[in-house]
Amino acid sequence: DRQTSNNDEENNRVGFSDNRSNSTHPMMCSKSDQKKLAKMGLDTALVIGLHNFPEGLITFVATLADARVGAVLAVAISIHNIPEGLCVSLPIYFATGNRMKAFLWGSLSGIFEPVAAFFGWLVLASVVTPTVYAVLFGWISGMMVMICVKEILPTAFRYDPKDTVVTHSVVAGMAVIALSLVLFAVN
Protein backbone atom coordinates (compact mmCIF):
# COMPACT_ATOMS: atom_id res chain seq x y z
CA ASP A 1 0.00 0.00 0.00
CA ARG A 2 1.47 3.32 -1.10
CA GLN A 3 0.16 5.30 1.91
CA THR A 4 1.71 2.80 4.34
CA SER A 5 4.97 2.93 2.40
CA ASN A 6 5.03 6.75 2.62
CA ASN A 7 4.30 6.62 6.36
CA ASP A 8 7.06 4.04 6.90
CA GLU A 9 9.51 6.19 4.96
CA GLU A 10 8.53 9.25 7.00
CA ASN A 11 8.82 7.37 10.30
CA ASN A 12 12.22 5.94 9.39
CA ARG A 13 13.45 9.35 8.25
CA VAL A 14 12.86 10.86 11.72
CA GLY A 15 14.20 7.83 13.56
CA PHE A 16 11.00 5.93 14.17
CA SER A 17 9.82 2.65 12.78
CA ASP A 18 7.14 0.22 13.76
CA ASN A 19 9.34 -2.50 15.18
CA ARG A 20 6.89 -3.48 17.89
CA SER A 21 5.88 -6.78 16.34
CA ASN A 22 8.85 -8.42 18.10
CA SER A 23 8.55 -6.52 21.37
CA THR A 24 6.39 -6.70 24.44
CA HIS A 25 5.11 -3.17 24.16
CA PRO A 26 3.39 -2.15 27.41
CA MET A 27 0.59 -0.25 25.69
CA MET A 28 -0.33 -0.92 22.10
CA CYS A 29 -1.23 2.34 20.37
CA SER A 30 -3.07 2.93 17.14
CA LYS A 31 -1.04 4.22 14.20
CA SER A 32 -2.61 7.64 14.73
CA ASP A 33 -1.61 7.67 18.41
CA GLN A 34 1.90 6.48 17.50
CA LYS A 35 2.33 9.41 15.12
CA LYS A 36 0.98 11.88 17.69
CA LEU A 37 3.27 10.51 20.39
CA ALA A 38 6.28 10.52 18.08
CA LYS A 39 5.56 14.12 17.06
CA MET A 40 5.11 15.15 20.68
CA GLY A 41 8.40 13.50 21.66
CA LEU A 42 10.29 15.17 18.82
CA ASP A 43 8.68 18.57 19.44
CA THR A 44 9.56 18.28 23.12
CA ALA A 45 13.14 17.23 22.30
CA LEU A 46 13.52 20.25 20.03
CA VAL A 47 12.12 22.70 22.55
CA ILE A 48 14.13 21.21 25.40
CA GLY A 49 17.25 21.36 23.25
CA LEU A 50 16.57 25.06 22.61
CA HIS A 51 15.75 25.54 26.27
CA ASN A 52 19.05 23.95 27.28
CA PHE A 53 21.16 26.38 25.25
CA PRO A 54 20.72 29.43 27.50
CA GLU A 55 20.73 27.20 30.60
CA GLY A 56 24.15 25.83 29.75
CA LEU A 57 25.48 29.24 28.82
CA ILE A 58 24.19 30.86 31.99
CA THR A 59 25.56 28.06 34.17
CA PHE A 60 28.99 28.48 32.61
CA VAL A 61 28.98 32.27 32.88
CA ALA A 62 27.62 32.13 36.45
CA THR A 63 30.41 29.72 37.41
CA LEU A 64 32.98 32.15 36.06
CA ALA A 65 31.44 34.94 38.12
CA ASP A 66 30.90 32.93 41.35
CA ALA A 67 31.70 29.23 41.73
CA ARG A 68 29.05 28.77 44.45
CA VAL A 69 26.29 30.17 42.24
CA GLY A 70 27.48 28.04 39.33
CA ALA A 71 27.47 24.90 41.50
CA VAL A 72 23.95 25.58 42.77
CA LEU A 73 22.74 26.19 39.22
CA ALA A 74 24.43 23.01 37.98
CA VAL A 75 22.74 20.91 40.70
CA ALA A 76 19.32 22.50 40.09
CA ILE A 77 19.61 22.07 36.33
CA SER A 78 20.77 18.47 36.72
CA ILE A 79 17.74 17.66 38.89
CA HIS A 80 15.26 19.19 36.47
CA ASN A 81 16.90 17.50 33.47
CA ILE A 82 15.50 14.16 34.72
CA PRO A 83 11.83 15.01 34.10
CA GLU A 84 12.83 16.80 30.88
CA GLY A 85 14.37 13.56 29.62
CA LEU A 86 11.24 11.65 30.62
CA CYS A 87 9.06 14.12 28.73
CA VAL A 88 11.05 13.29 25.61
CA SER A 89 11.65 9.58 26.04
CA LEU A 90 8.25 8.36 27.28
CA PRO A 91 6.22 9.49 24.24
CA ILE A 92 8.90 8.10 21.95
CA TYR A 93 8.92 4.79 23.81
CA PHE A 94 5.16 4.46 23.59
CA ALA A 95 5.24 5.45 19.91
CA THR A 96 7.95 2.97 18.94
CA GLY A 97 8.16 0.37 21.71
CA ASN A 98 11.92 0.77 21.49
CA ARG A 99 13.66 1.60 24.77
CA MET A 100 16.97 2.41 23.10
CA LYS A 101 15.41 4.99 20.76
CA ALA A 102 13.58 6.54 23.69
CA PHE A 103 16.80 6.68 25.72
CA LEU A 104 18.81 8.11 22.83
CA TRP A 105 16.29 10.85 22.02
CA GLY A 106 16.02 11.79 25.71
CA SER A 107 19.81 11.87 26.00
CA LEU A 108 20.18 13.86 22.79
CA SER A 109 17.92 16.60 24.12
CA GLY A 110 19.99 16.76 27.32
CA ILE A 111 23.46 16.54 25.80
CA PHE A 112 22.66 19.64 23.78
CA GLU A 113 23.11 21.69 26.96
CA PRO A 114 26.88 21.34 27.49
CA VAL A 115 27.60 21.35 23.76
CA ALA A 116 25.53 24.47 23.20
CA ALA A 117 27.04 26.10 26.27
CA PHE A 118 30.54 25.58 24.90
CA PHE A 119 29.71 26.96 21.45
CA GLY A 120 27.62 29.73 22.96
CA TRP A 121 30.51 30.67 25.20
CA LEU A 122 32.85 30.75 22.21
CA VAL A 123 30.58 33.01 20.22
CA LEU A 124 28.29 34.87 22.61
CA ALA A 125 29.78 35.06 26.11
CA SER A 126 31.35 38.46 25.59
CA VAL A 127 28.36 40.07 23.88
CA VAL A 128 25.27 38.65 25.59
CA THR A 129 23.75 41.05 28.07
CA PRO A 130 21.38 40.27 30.95
CA THR A 131 18.56 41.63 28.78
CA VAL A 132 19.35 39.14 26.03
CA TYR A 133 19.40 36.33 28.63
CA ALA A 134 16.02 37.46 29.92
CA VAL A 135 14.54 37.55 26.41
CA LEU A 136 15.97 34.10 25.59
CA PHE A 137 14.62 32.57 28.79
CA GLY A 138 11.22 34.22 28.35
CA TRP A 139 10.90 33.06 24.75
CA ILE A 140 12.00 29.51 25.41
CA SER A 141 9.96 29.23 28.62
CA GLY A 142 6.91 30.26 26.64
CA MET A 143 7.64 27.51 24.13
CA MET A 144 7.93 24.98 26.98
CA VAL A 145 4.62 26.11 28.48
CA MET A 146 2.88 25.80 25.10
CA ILE A 147 4.23 22.26 24.57
CA CYS A 148 3.02 21.30 28.05
CA VAL A 149 -0.41 22.88 27.71
CA LYS A 150 -1.11 21.84 24.11
CA GLU A 151 0.54 18.41 23.93
CA ILE A 152 1.90 16.86 27.12
CA LEU A 153 -1.02 17.48 29.51
CA PRO A 154 -3.78 16.55 27.02
CA THR A 155 -1.89 13.36 26.16
CA ALA A 156 -1.39 12.55 29.83
CA PHE A 157 -5.12 12.98 30.49
CA ARG A 158 -5.97 10.84 27.45
CA TYR A 159 -3.93 7.96 28.93
CA ASP A 160 -5.15 8.66 32.49
CA PRO A 161 -8.83 9.49 31.88
CA LYS A 162 -9.78 9.06 35.55
CA ASP A 163 -6.99 11.45 36.55
CA THR A 164 -5.44 9.09 39.07
CA VAL A 165 -1.90 10.39 38.50
CA VAL A 166 -1.71 13.49 36.29
CA THR A 167 -2.99 16.25 38.57
CA HIS A 168 -1.10 14.87 41.58
CA SER A 169 2.07 14.73 39.49
CA VAL A 170 1.66 18.32 38.29
CA VAL A 171 1.16 19.55 41.86
CA ALA A 172 4.12 17.45 43.08
CA GLY A 173 6.26 18.94 40.31
CA MET A 174 5.27 22.44 41.36
CA ALA A 175 6.11 21.60 44.98
CA VAL A 176 9.55 20.28 43.99
CA ILE A 177 10.25 23.46 42.01
CA ALA A 178 9.12 25.67 44.91
CA LEU A 179 11.16 23.64 47.40
CA SER A 180 14.26 23.78 45.21
CA LEU A 181 13.93 27.56 44.93
CA VAL A 182 13.90 27.79 48.71
CA LEU A 183 16.65 25.22 49.34
CA PHE A 184 19.02 26.51 46.67
CA ALA A 185 18.46 30.21 47.31
CA VAL A 186 21.77 31.99 46.97
CA ASN A 187 22.21 35.25 48.81
mmCIF file with all atom_site columns, C-alpha atoms in Angstrom, residues 29-104:
data_model
loop_
_atom_site.group_PDB
_atom_site.id
_atom_site.type_symbol
_atom_site.label_atom_id
_atom_site.label_alt_id
_atom_site.label_comp_id
_atom_site.label_asym_id
_atom_site.label_entity_id
_atom_site.label_seq_id
_atom_site.pdbx_PDB_ins_code
_atom_site.Cartn_x
_atom_site.Cartn_y
_atom_site.Cartn_z
_atom_site.occupancy
_atom_site.B_iso_or_equiv
_atom_site.pdbx_formal_charge
_atom_site.auth_seq_id
_atom_site.auth_comp_id
_atom_site.auth_asym_id
_atom_site.auth_atom_id
_atom_site.pdbx_PDB_model_num
ATOM 1  C CA . CYS A 1 29  ? -1.234 2.335  20.369 1.00 0.00 ? 29  CYS A CA 1
ATOM 2  C CA . SER A 1 30  ? -3.073 2.935  17.140 1.00 0.00 ? 30  SER A CA 1
ATOM 3  C CA . LYS A 1 31  ? -1.036 4.221  14.199 1.00 0.00 ? 31  LYS A CA 1
ATOM 4  C CA . SER A 1 32  ? -2.606 7.640  14.731 1.00 0.00 ? 32  SER A CA 1
ATOM 5  C CA . ASP A 1 33  ? -1.609 7.669  18.410 1.00 0.00 ? 33  ASP A CA 1
ATOM 6  C CA . GLN A 1 34  ? 1.898  6.477  17.501 1.00 0.00 ? 34  GLN A CA 1
ATOM 7  C CA . LYS A 1 35  ? 2.334  9.408  15.120 1.00 0.00 ? 35  LYS A CA 1
ATOM 8  C CA . LYS A 1 36  ? 0.981  11.876 17.688 1.00 0.00 ? 36  LYS A CA 1
ATOM 9  C CA . LEU A 1 37  ? 3.267  10.510 20.392 1.00 0.00 ? 37  LEU A CA 1
ATOM 10 C CA . ALA A 1 38  ? 6.283  10.518 18.078 1.00 0.00 ? 38  ALA A CA 1
ATOM 11 C CA . LYS A 1 39  ? 5.561  14.119 17.057 1.00 0.00 ? 39  LYS A CA 1
ATOM 12 C CA . MET A 1 40  ? 5.111  15.153 20.676 1.00 0.00 ? 40  MET A CA 1
ATOM 13 C CA . GLY A 1 41  ? 8.404  13.497 21.658 1.00 0.00 ? 41  GLY A CA 1
ATOM 14 C CA . LEU A 1 42  ? 10.294 15.167 18.820 1.00 0.00 ? 42  LEU A CA 1
ATOM 15 C CA . ASP A 1 43  ? 8.678  18.568 19.442 1.00 0.00 ? 43  ASP A CA 1
ATOM 16 C CA . THR A 1 44  ? 9.555  18.280 23.116 1.00 0.00 ? 44  THR A CA 1
ATOM 17 C CA . ALA A 1 45  ? 13.137 17.233 22.295 1.00 0.00 ? 45  ALA A CA 1
ATOM 18 C CA . LEU A 1 46  ? 13.521 20.252 20.028 1.00 0.00 ? 46  LEU A CA 1
ATOM 19 C CA . VAL A 1 47  ? 12.116 22.704 22.553 1.00 0.00 ? 47  VAL A CA 1
ATOM 20 C CA . ILE A 1 48  ? 14.133 21.213 25.402 1.00 0.00 ? 48  ILE A CA 1
ATOM 21 C CA . GLY A 1 49  ? 17.251 21.362 23.248 1.00 0.00 ? 49  GLY A CA 1
ATOM 22 C CA . LEU A 1 50  ? 16.575 25.061 22.607 1.00 0.00 ? 50  LEU A CA 1
ATOM 23 C CA . HIS A 1 51  ? 15.746 25.544 26.269 1.00 0.00 ? 51  HIS A CA 1
ATOM 24 C CA . ASN A 1 52  ? 19.055 23.946 27.283 1.00 0.00 ? 52  ASN A CA 1
ATOM 25 C CA . PHE A 1 53  ? 21.156 26.376 25.252 1.00 0.00 ? 53  PHE A CA 1
ATOM 26 C CA . PRO A 1 54  ? 20.716 29.430 27.504 1.00 0.00 ? 54  PRO A CA 1
ATOM 27 C CA . GLU A 1 55  ? 20.734 27.199 30.599 1.00 0.00 ? 55  GLU A CA 1
ATOM 28 C CA . GLY A 1 56  ? 24.154 25.827 29.746 1.00 0.00 ? 56  GLY A CA 1
ATOM 29 C CA . LEU A 1 57  ? 25.484 29.238 28.816 1.00 0.00 ? 57  LEU A CA 1
ATOM 30 C CA . ILE A 1 58  ? 24.186 30.857 31.988 1.00 0.00 ? 58  ILE A CA 1
ATOM 31 C CA . THR A 1 59  ? 25.559 28.058 34.166 1.00 0.00 ? 59  THR A CA 1
ATOM 32 C CA . PHE A 1 60  ? 28.993 28.485 32.607 1.00 0.00 ? 60  PHE A CA 1
ATOM 33 C CA . VAL A 1 61  ? 28.975 32.275 32.883 1.00 0.00 ? 61  VAL A CA 1
ATOM 34 C CA . ALA A 1 62  ? 27.616 32.131 36.453 1.00 0.00 ? 62  ALA A CA 1
ATOM 35 C CA . THR A 1 63  ? 30.406 29.723 37.414 1.00 0.00 ? 63  THR A CA 1
ATOM 36 C CA . LEU A 1 64  ? 32.977 32.148 36.056 1.00 0.00 ? 64  LEU A CA 1
ATOM 37 C CA . ALA A 1 65  ? 31.437 34.944 38.119 1.00 0.00 ? 65  ALA A CA 1
ATOM 38 C CA . ASP A 1 66  ? 30.896 32.927 41.346 1.00 0.00 ? 66  ASP A CA 1
ATOM 39 C CA . ALA A 1 67  ? 31.703 29.230 41.731 1.00 0.00 ? 67  ALA A CA 1
ATOM 40 C CA . ARG A 1 68  ? 29.049 28.768 44.448 1.00 0.00 ? 68  ARG A CA 1
ATOM 41 C CA . VAL A 1 69  ? 26.286 30.170 42.238 1.00 0.00 ? 69  VAL A CA 1
ATOM 42 C CA . GLY A 1 70  ? 27.477 28.036 39.330 1.00 0.00 ? 70  GLY A CA 1
ATOM 43 C CA . ALA A 1 71  ? 27.467 24.898 41.500 1.00 0.00 ? 71  ALA A CA 1
ATOM 44 C CA . VAL A 1 72  ? 23.951 25.582 42.769 1.00 0.00 ? 72  VAL A CA 1
ATOM 45 C CA . LEU A 1 73  ? 22.743 26.188 39.215 1.00 0.00 ? 73  LEU A CA 1
ATOM 46 C CA . ALA A 1 74  ? 24.432 23.011 37.984 1.00 0.00 ? 74  ALA A CA 1
ATOM 47 C CA . VAL A 1 75  ? 22.739 20.908 40.696 1.00 0.00 ? 75  VAL A CA 1
ATOM 48 C CA . ALA A 1 76  ? 19.322 22.500 40.093 1.00 0.00 ? 76  ALA A CA 1
ATOM 49 C CA . ILE A 1 77  ? 19.613 22.068 36.332 1.00 0.00 ? 77  ILE A CA 1
ATOM 50 C CA . SER A 1 78  ? 20.768 18.465 36.725 1.00 0.00 ? 78  SER A CA 1
ATOM 51 C CA . ILE A 1 79  ? 17.745 17.663 38.886 1.00 0.00 ? 79  ILE A CA 1
ATOM 52 C CA . HIS A 1 80  ? 15.265 19.192 36.467 1.00 0.00 ? 80  HIS A CA 1
ATOM 53 C CA . ASN A 1 81  ? 16.896 17.496 33.468 1.00 0.00 ? 81  ASN A CA 1
ATOM 54 C CA . ILE A 1 82  ? 15.505 14.156 34.719 1.00 0.00 ? 82  ILE A CA 1
ATOM 55 C CA . PRO A 1 83  ? 11.827 15.008 34.102 1.00 0.00 ? 83  PRO A CA 1
ATOM 56 C CA . GLU A 1 84  ? 12.828 16.795 30.885 1.00 0.00 ? 84  GLU A CA 1
ATOM 57 C CA . GLY A 1 85  ? 14.367 13.564 29.620 1.00 0.00 ? 85  GLY A CA 1
ATOM 58 C CA . LEU A 1 86  ? 11.245 11.646 30.623 1.00 0.00 ? 86  LEU A CA 1
ATOM 59 C CA . CYS A 1 87  ? 9.061  14.124 28.731 1.00 0.00 ? 87  CYS A CA 1
ATOM 60 C CA . VAL A 1 88  ? 11.046 13.294 25.606 1.00 0.00 ? 88  VAL A CA 1
ATOM 61 C CA . SER A 1 89  ? 11.646 9.581  26.041 1.00 0.00 ? 89  SER A CA 1
ATOM 62 C CA . LEU A 1 90  ? 8.246  8.364  27.279 1.00 0.00 ? 90  LEU A CA 1
ATOM 63 C CA . PRO A 1 91  ? 6.217  9.490  24.235 1.00 0.00 ? 91  PRO A CA 1
ATOM 64 C CA . ILE A 1 92  ? 8.904  8.097  21.946 1.00 0.00 ? 92  ILE A CA 1
ATOM 65 C CA . TYR A 1 93  ? 8.924  4.792  23.809 1.00 0.00 ? 93  TYR A CA 1
ATOM 66 C CA . PHE A 1 94  ? 5.161  4.455  23.590 1.00 0.00 ? 94  PHE A CA 1
ATOM 67 C CA . ALA A 1 95  ? 5.235  5.451  19.914 1.00 0.00 ? 95  ALA A CA 1
ATOM 68 C CA . THR A 1 96  ? 7.946  2.967  18.943 1.00 0.00 ? 96  THR A CA 1
ATOM 69 C CA . GLY A 1 97  ? 8.158  0.371  21.706 1.00 0.00 ? 97  GLY A CA 1
ATOM 70 C CA . ASN A 1 98  ? 11.920 0.768  21.487 1.00 0.00 ? 98  ASN A CA 1
ATOM 71 C CA . ARG A 1 99  ? 13.660 1.597  24.770 1.00 0.00 ? 99  ARG A CA 1
ATOM 72 C CA . MET A 1 100 ? 16.970 2.406  23.098 1.00 0.00 ? 100 MET A CA 1
ATOM 73 C CA . LYS A 1 101 ? 15.407 4.987  20.760 1.00 0.00 ? 101 LYS A CA 1
ATOM 74 C CA . ALA A 1 102 ? 13.583 6.543  23.695 1.00 0.00 ? 102 ALA A CA 1
ATOM 75 C CA . PHE A 1 103 ? 16.802 6.684  25.721 1.00 0.00 ? 103 PHE A CA 1
ATOM 76 C CA . LEU A 1 104 ? 18.809 8.107  22.826 1.00 0.00 ? 104 LEU A CA 1
#
